[in-house]
CSV table of C-alpha atoms in Angstrom, one decimal:
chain,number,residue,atom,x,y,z
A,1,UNK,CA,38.5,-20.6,-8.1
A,2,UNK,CA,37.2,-17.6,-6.2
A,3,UNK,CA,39.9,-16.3,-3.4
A,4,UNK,CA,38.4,-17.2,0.3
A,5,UNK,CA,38.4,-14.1,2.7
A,6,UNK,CA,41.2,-14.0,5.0
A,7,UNK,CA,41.6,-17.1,7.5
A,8,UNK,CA,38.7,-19.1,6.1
A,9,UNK,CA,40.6,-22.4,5.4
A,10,UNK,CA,38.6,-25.4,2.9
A,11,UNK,CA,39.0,-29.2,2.9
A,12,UNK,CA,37.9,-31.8,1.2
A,13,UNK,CA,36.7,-35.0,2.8
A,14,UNK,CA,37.6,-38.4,1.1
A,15,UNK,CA,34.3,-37.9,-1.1
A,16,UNK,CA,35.5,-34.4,-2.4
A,17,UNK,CA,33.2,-32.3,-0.5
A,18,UNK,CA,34.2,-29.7,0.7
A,19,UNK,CA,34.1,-28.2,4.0
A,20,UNK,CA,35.2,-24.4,5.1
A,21,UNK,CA,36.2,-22.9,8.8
A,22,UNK,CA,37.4,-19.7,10.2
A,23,UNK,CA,40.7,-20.2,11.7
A,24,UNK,CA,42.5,-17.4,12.9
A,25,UNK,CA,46.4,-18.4,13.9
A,26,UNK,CA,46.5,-21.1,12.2
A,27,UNK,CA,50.2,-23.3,12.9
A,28,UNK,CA,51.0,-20.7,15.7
A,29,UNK,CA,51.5,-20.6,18.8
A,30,UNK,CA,48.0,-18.1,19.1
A,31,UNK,CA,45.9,-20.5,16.8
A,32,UNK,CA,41.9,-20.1,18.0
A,33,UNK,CA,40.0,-23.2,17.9
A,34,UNK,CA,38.5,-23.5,14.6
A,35,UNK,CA,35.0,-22.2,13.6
A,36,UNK,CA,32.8,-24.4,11.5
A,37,UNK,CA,31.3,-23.0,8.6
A,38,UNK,CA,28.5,-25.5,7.3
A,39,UNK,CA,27.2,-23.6,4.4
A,40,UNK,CA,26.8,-23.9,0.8
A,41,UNK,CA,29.9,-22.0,-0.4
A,42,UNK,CA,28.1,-21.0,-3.7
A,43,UNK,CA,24.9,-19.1,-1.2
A,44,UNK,CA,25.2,-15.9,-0.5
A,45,UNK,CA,24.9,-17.3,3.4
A,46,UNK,CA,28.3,-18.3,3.4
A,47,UNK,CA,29.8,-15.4,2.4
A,48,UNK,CA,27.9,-13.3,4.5
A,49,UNK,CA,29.1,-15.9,7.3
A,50,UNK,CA,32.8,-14.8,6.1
A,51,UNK,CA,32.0,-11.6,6.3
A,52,UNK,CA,30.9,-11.4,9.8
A,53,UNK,CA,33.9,-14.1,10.9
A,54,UNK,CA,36.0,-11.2,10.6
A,55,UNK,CA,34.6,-9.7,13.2
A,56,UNK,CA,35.0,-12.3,15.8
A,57,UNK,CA,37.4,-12.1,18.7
A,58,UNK,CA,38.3,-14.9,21.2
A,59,UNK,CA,40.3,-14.6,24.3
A,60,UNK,CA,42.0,-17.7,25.7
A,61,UNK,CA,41.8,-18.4,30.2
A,62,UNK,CA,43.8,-21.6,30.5
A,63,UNK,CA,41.8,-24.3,28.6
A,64,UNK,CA,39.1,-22.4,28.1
A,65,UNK,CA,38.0,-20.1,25.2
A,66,UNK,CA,36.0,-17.0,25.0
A,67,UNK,CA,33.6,-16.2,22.2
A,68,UNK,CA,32.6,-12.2,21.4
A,69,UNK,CA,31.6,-10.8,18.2
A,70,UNK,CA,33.3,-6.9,18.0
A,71,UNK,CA,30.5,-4.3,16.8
A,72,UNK,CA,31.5,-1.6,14.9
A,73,UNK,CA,31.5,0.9,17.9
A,74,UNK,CA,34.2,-1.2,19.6
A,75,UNK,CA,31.5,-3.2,21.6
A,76,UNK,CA,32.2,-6.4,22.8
A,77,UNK,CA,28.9,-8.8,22.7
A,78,UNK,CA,29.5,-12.6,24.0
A,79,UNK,CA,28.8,-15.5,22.3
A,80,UNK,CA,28.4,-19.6,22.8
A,81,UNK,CA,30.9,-21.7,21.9
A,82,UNK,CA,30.8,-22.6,18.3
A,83,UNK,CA,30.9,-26.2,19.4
A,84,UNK,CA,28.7,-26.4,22.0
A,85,UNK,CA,24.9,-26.9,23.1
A,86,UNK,CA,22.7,-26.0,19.5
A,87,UNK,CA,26.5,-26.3,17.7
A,88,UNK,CA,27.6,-23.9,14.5
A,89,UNK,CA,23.8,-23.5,13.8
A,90,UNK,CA,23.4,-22.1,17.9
A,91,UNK,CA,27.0,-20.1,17.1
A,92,UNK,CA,25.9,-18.2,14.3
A,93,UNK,CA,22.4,-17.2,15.4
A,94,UNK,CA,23.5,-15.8,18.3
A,95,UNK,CA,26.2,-13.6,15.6
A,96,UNK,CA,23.5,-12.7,14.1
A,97,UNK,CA,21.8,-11.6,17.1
A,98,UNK,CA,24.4,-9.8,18.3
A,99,UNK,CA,25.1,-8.1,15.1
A,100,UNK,CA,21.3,-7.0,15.4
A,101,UNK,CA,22.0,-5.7,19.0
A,102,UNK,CA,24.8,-3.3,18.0
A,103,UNK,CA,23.4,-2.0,14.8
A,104,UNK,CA,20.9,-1.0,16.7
A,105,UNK,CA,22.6,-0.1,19.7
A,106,UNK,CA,24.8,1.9,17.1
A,107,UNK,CA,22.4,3.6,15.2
A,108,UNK,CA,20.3,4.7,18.7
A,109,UNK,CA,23.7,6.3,19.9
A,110,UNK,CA,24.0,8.6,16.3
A,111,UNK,CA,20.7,8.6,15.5
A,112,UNK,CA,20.6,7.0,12.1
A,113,UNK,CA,17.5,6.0,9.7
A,114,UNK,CA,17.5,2.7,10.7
A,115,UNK,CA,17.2,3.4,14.1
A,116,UNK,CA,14.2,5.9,13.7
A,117,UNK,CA,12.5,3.6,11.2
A,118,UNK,CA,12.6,0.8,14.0
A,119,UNK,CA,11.4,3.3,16.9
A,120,UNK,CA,8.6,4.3,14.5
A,121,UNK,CA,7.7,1.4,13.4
A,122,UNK,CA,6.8,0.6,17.1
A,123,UNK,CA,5.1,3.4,17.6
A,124,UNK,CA,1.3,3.5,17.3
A,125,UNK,CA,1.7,6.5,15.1
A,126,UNK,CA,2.5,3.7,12.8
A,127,UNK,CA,0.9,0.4,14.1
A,128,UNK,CA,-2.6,1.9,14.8
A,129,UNK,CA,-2.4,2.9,10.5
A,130,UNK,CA,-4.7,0.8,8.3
A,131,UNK,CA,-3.0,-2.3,6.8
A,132,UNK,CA,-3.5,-0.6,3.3
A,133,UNK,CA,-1.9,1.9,4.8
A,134,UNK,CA,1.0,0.3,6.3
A,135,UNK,CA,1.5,-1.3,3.1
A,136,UNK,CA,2.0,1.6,1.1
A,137,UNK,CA,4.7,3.1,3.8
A,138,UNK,CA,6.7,0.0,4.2
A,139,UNK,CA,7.3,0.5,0.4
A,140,UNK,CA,8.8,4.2,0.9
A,141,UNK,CA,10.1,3.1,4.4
A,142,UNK,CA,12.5,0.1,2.8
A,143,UNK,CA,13.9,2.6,0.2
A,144,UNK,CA,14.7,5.4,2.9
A,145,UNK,CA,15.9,2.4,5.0
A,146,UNK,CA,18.1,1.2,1.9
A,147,UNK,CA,19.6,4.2,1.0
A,148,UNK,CA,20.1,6.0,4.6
A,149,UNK,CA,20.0,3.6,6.7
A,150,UNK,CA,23.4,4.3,8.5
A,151,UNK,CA,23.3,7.8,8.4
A,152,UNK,CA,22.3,10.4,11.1
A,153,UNK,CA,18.7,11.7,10.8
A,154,UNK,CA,20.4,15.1,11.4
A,155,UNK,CA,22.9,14.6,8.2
A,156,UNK,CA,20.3,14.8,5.9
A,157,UNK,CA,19.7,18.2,3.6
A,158,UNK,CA,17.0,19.2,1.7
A,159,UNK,CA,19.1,19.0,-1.1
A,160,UNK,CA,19.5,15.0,-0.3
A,161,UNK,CA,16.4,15.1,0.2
A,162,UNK,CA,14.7,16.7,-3.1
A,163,UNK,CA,17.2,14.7,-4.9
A,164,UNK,CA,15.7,11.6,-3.5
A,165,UNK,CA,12.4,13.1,-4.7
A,166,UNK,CA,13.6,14.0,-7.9
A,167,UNK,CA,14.8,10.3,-8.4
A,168,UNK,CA,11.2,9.2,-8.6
A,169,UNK,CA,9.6,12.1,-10.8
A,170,UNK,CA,9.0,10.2,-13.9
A,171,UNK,CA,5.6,9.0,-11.8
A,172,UNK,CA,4.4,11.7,-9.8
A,173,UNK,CA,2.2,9.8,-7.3
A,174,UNK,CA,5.0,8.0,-6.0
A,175,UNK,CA,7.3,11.3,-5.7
A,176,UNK,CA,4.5,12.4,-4.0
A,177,UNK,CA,3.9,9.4,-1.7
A,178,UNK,CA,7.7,9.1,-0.8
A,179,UNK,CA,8.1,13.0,0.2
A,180,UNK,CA,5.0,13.0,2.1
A,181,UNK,CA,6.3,9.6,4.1
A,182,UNK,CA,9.8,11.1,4.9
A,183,UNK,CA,7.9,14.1,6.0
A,184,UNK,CA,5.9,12.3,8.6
A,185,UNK,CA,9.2,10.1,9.6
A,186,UNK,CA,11.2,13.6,9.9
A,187,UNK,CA,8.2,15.1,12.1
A,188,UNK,CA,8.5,12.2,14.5
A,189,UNK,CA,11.9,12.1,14.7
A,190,UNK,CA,12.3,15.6,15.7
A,191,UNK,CA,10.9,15.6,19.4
A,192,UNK,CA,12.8,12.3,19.7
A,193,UNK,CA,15.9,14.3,19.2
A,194,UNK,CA,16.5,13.1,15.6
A,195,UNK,CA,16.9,16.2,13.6
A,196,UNK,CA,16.6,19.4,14.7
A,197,UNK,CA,14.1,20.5,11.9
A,198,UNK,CA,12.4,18.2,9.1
A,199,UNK,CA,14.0,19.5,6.0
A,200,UNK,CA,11.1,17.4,3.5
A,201,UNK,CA,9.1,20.4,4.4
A,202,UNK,CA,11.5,22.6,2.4
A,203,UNK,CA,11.7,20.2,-0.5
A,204,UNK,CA,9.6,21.6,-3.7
A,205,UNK,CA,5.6,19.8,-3.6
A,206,UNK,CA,5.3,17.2,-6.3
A,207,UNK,CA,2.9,18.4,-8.8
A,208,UNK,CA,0.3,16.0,-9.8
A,209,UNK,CA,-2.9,16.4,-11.2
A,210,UNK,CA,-4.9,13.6,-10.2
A,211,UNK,CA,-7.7,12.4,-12.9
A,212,UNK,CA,-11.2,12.3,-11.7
A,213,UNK,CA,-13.0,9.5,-11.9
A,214,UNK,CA,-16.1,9.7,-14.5
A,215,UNK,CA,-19.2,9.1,-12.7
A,216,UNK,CA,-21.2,6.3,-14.9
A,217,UNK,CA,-23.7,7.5,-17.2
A,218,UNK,CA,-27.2,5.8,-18.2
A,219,UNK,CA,-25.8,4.5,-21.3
A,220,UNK,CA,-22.5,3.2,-19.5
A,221,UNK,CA,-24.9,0.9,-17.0
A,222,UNK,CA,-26.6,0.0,-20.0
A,223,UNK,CA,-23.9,-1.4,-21.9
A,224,UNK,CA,-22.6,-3.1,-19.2
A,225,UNK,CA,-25.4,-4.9,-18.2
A,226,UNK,CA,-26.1,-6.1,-21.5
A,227,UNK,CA,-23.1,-7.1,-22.3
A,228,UNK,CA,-20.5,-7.8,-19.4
A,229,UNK,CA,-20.7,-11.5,-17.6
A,230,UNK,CA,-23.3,-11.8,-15.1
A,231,UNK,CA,-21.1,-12.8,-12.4
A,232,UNK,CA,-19.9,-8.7,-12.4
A,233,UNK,CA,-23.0,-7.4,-12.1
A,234,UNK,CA,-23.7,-7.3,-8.5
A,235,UNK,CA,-20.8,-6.3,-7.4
A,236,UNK,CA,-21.7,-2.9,-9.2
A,237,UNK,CA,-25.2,-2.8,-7.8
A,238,UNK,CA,-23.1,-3.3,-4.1
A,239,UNK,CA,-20.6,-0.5,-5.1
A,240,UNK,CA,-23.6,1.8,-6.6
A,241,UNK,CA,-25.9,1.4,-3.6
A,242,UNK,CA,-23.5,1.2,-0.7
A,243,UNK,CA,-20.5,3.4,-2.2
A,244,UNK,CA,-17.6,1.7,-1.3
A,245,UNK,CA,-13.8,0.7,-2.7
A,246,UNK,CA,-13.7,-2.6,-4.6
A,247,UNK,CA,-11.7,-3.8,-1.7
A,248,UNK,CA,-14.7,-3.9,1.0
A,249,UNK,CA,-17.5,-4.3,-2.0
A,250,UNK,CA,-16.1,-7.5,-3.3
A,251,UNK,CA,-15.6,-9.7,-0.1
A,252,UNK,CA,-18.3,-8.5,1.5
A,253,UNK,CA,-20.5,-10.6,3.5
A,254,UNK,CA,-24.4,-11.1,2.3
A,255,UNK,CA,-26.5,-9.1,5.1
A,256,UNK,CA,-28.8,-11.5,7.1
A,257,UNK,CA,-32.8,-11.7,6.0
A,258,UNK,CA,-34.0,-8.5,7.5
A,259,UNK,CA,-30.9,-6.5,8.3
A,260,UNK,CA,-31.2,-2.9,7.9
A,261,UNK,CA,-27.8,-2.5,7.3
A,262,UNK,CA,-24.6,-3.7,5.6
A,263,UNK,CA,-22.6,-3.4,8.2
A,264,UNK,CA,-18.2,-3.9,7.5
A,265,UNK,CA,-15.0,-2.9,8.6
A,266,UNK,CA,-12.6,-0.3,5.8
A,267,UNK,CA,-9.8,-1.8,4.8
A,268,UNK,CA,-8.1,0.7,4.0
A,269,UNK,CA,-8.9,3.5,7.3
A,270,UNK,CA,-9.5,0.6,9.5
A,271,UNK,CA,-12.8,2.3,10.3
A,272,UNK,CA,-16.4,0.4,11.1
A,273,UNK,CA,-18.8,1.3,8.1
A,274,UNK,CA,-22.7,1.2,8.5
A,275,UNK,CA,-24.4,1.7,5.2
A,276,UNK,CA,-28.6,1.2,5.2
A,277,UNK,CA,-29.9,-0.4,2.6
A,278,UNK,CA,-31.7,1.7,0.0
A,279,UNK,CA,-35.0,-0.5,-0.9
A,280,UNK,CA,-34.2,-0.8,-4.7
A,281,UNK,CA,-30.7,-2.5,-3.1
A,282,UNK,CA,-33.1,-5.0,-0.7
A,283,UNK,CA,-34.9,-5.9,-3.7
A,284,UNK,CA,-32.0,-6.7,-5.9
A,285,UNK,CA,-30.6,-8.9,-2.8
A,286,UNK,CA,-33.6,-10.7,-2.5
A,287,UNK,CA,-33.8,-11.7,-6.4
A,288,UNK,CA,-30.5,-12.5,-6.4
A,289,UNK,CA,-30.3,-14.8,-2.8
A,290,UNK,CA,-28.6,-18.0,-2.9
A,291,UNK,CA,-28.0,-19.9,0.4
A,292,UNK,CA,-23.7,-18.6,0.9
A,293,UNK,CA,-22.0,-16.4,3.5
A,294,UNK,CA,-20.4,-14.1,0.4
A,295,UNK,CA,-22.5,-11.5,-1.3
A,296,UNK,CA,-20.4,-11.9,-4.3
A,297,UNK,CA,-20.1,-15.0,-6.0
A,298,UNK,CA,-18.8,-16.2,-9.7
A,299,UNK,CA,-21.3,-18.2,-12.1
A,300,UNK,CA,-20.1,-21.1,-10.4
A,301,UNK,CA,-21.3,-20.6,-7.1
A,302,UNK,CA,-18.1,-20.4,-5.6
A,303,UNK,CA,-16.7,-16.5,-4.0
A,304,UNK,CA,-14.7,-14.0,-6.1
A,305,UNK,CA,-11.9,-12.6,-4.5
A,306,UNK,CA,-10.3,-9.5,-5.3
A,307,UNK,CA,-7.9,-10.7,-7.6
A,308,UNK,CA,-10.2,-12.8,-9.5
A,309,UNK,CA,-12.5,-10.3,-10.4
A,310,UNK,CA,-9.9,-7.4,-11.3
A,311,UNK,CA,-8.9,-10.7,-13.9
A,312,UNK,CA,-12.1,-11.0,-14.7
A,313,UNK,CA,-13.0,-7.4,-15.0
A,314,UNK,CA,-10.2,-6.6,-17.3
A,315,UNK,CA,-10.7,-9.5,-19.6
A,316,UNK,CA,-14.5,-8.4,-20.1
A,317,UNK,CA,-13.6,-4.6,-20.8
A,318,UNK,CA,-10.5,-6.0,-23.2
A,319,UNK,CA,-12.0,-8.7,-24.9
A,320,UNK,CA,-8.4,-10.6,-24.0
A,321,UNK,CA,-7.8,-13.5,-21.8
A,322,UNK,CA,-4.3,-13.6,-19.3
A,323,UNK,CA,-2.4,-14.9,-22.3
A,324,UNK,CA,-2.7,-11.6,-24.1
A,325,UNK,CA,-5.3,-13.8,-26.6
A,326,UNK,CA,-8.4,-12.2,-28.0
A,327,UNK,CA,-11.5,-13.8,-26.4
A,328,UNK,CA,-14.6,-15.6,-28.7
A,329,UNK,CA,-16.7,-12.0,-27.5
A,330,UNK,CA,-19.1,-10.9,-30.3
A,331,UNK,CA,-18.4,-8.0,-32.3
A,332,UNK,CA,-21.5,-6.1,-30.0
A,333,UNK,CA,-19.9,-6.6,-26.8
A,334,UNK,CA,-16.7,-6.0,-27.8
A,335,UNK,CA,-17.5,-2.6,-29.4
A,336,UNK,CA,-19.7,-1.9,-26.5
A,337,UNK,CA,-16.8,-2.8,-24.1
A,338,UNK,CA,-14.2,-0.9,-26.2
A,339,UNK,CA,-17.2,2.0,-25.7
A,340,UNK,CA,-16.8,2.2,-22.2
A,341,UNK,CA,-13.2,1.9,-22.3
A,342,UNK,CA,-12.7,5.3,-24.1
A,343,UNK,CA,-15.2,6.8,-21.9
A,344,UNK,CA,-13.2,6.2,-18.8
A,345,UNK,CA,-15.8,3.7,-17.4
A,346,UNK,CA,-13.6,1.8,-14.1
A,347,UNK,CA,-15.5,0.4,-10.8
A,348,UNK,CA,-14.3,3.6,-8.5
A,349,UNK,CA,-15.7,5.5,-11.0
A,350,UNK,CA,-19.3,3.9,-9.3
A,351,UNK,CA,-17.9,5.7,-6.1
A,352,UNK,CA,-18.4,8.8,-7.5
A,353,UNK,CA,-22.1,8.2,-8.2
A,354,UNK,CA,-22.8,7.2,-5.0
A,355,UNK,CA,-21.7,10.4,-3.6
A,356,UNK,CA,-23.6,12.2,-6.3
A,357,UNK,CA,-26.6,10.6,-6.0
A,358,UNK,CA,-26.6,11.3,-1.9
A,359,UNK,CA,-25.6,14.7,-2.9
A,360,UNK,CA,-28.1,15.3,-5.1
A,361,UNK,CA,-30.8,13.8,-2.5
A,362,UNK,CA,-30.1,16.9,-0.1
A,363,UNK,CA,-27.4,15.3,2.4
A,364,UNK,CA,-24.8,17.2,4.1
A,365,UNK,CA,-21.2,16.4,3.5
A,366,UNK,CA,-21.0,14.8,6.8
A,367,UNK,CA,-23.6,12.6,5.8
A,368,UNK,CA,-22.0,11.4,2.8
A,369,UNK,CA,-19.0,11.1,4.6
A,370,UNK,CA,-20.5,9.0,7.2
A,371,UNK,CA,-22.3,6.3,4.3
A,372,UNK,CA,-19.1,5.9,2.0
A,373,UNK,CA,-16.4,6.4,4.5
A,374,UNK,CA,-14.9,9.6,2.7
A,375,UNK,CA,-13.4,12.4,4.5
A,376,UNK,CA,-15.5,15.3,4.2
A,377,UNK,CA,-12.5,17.0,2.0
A,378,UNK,CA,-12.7,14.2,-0.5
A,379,UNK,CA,-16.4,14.4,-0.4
A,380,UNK,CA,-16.4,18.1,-1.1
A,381,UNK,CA,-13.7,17.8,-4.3
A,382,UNK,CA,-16.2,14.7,-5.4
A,383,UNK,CA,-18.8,16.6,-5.1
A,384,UNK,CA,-17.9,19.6,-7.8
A,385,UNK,CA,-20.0,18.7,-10.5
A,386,UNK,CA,-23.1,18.3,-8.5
A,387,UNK,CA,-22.4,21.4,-6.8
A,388,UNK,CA,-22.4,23.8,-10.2
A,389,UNK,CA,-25.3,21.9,-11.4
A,390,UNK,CA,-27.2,22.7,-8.1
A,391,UNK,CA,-26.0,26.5,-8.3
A,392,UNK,CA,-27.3,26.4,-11.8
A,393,UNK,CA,-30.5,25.0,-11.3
A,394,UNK,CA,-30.9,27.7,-8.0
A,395,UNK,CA,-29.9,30.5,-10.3
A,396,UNK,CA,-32.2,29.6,-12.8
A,397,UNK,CA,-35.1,29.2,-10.3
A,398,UNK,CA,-34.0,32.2,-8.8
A,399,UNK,CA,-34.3,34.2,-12.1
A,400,UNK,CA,-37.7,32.6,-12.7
A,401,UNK,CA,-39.4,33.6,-9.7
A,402,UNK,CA,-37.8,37.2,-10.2
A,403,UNK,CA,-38.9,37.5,-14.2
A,404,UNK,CA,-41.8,39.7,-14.0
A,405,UNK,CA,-39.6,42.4,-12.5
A,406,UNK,CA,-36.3,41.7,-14.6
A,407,UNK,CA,-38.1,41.4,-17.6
A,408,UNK,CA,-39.9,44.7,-17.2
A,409,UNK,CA,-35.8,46.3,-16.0
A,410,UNK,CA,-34.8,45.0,-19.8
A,411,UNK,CA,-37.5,45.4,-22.2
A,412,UNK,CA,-40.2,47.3,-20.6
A,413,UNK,CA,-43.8,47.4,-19.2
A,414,UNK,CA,-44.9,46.6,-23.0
A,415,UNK,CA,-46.8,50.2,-22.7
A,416,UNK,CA,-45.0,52.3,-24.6
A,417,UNK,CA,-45.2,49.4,-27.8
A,418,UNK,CA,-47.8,51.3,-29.7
């Protein structure tokens, strides 16, 4: 049998159940009134119920008794009785609160991670972030929490701190991620009195060489329409046309007869997104029009949802279903399939022809940035290729309209021949 913490006391009742209290004193003189402890001794409740009994201090006034639970800074935070209104459940709710209170209380007074996480985390340097956003710091934000929680913001070094990075090297973009979060929680915490600098500034820039995504080629529709199901196929027209991430292309709403505009709301910048629609796009919504709120729906009339289609998606391309067993897909579509694997072929790949078509039409950056919700900077490192094709093209036009003269600088007026 495991050994209970120190004054936690067990007895069975006449049905051999057992039942545990905290009782300090117990058969003196200075005995406290028992504590009930009505948990499952084999959760990890109980013991954490232990845990914190040892931390509770009672002081007698005649026939009356005193509840406080002690924090670690010496602070005294009352409690109910543990037999009265609400009972043990009522007691130990109110420990926890108060355990809550001086953690925090405690970490405000040196300054720890877990106190700057919780002031940031109510700040709307945080809450005004996209949900996607939010997501992906909450990740980085639970680790920092985890691992530094109870020290001072100002303890950390930048040797901590790169080893934390260090940690998480065997994948880059999370390295990455996770240094660039503790940067931003660093810079807030230092004109809140935190840390006098932010040492993740010092800490060595994770290397990491993002791969492009291959813009679709004529062969790659091609395929694809021949062979992939035909419940994928409009959401690729949506993502061609309108230029936006599979998670606003694949819930999206159908536009209303005559709207000029598919009209939605980012996911992940949180920003409102007006994209016209081209007239090719109009004329595939029209041939394709069935009487549903979603744009996108399966063969069976019913919505995809994100999930779903990634499934769906993946099974196509791979020719195997979610139990890792090949599908019945012809030898064609599986070689075409297996194709456009190899040649990089993925839905935000479809991003990048958007922008390259609108490039390619003569907008601005700006523009593009305004249609697919891009910042300009993205747009501008999307937008490589087309540019060196558009500097060729304007080099060789150049040198057309200037051959008369340049050929005559090379080989001559053609008069001195004969």
């Amino acid at each position: 049998m495991v050994d209970l913490p120190r004054h936690i006391r067990g007895r069975p009742n006449p049905s051999g159940r057992m039942y545990f209290s905290f009782e300090k004193g117990r058969g003196t003189p200075a005995a406290w009134p028992p504590v009930p402890l009505p948990f499952d001794s084999q959760s990890d409740e109980f013991w954490r119920r232990c845990r914190q009994s040892q931390a509770l201090h009672a002081e007698r006034d005649g026939e009356v008794w005193a509840w406080f639970w002690l924090g670690a800074g010496g602070r005294l935070h009352a409690l109910p009785q543990p037999r009265g209104e609400g009972g043990p459940t009522a007691f130990w709710a109110a420990v926890d609160q108060a355990e809550e209170r001086d953690r925090t209380a405690d970490g405000e007074a040196r300054r720890t991670f877990d106190a700057l996480i919780t002031l940031y985390m109510a700040h709307p340097a945080y809450t005004n972030l996209a949900d996607l956003t939010k997501r992906d710091y909450d990740r980085h934000l639970r680790a920092i929490r985890r691992d530094w929680g109870d020290v001072p913001v100002s303890d950390l070094t930048a040797v901590s701190a790169q080893a934390a990075i260090d940690l998480r090297a065997d994948t880059p973009a999370v390295a990455r991620y996770f240094r660039s979060v503790l940067s931003k929680l660093l810079a807030f915490g230092v004109p809140r009195g935190f840390c006098a600098t932010n040492v993740a500034r010092t800490t060595e820039k994770v290397e990491h060489e993002v791969e492009p995504h291959v813009p679709w080629t004529d062969w790659a529709f091609e395929a694809f329409f021949e062979h992939a199901r035909p419940g994928l196929h409009l959401p690729v027209y949506s993502a061609l046309y309108t230029g936006q991430r599979s998670i606003d292309v694949i819930p999206m709403v159908r536009p209303a007869k005559g709207a000029n505009a598919v009209e939605l709301i980012a996911r992940k910048t949180g920003a409102a997104v007006y994209v016209p629609i081209h007239s090719e796009y109009r004329e595939i919504l029209e041939r394709t029009h069935i009487d549903h709120t979603a744009l996108h729906l399966r063969e069976d009339g019913e919505p995809w949802t994100l999930a779903a289609y990634r499934t769906a998606w993946q099974r196509d391309f791979t020719s195997v279903n979610a139990k890792g067993q090949p599908t019945s897909a012809s030898p064609a579509k599986k070689a075409a399939m297996a194709r456009l694997r190899e040649g990089g072929f993925v839905f935000h790949g479809l991003r990048k022809n958007a922008v390259n078509m609108l490039l390619e039409a003569g907008n601005t950056e700006a523009e593009v940035s305004a249609i697919v919700e891009m910042s300009e900077q993205m747009v501008r490192h999307y937008s490589r290729d087309v540019n060196k094709r558009r500097l060729a093209v304007n080099g060789m036009r150049k040198l057309e309209e200037a051959w008369i003269e340049t050929r005559k600088n090379l080989f001559g007026d053609g008069s001195a021949r004969h």
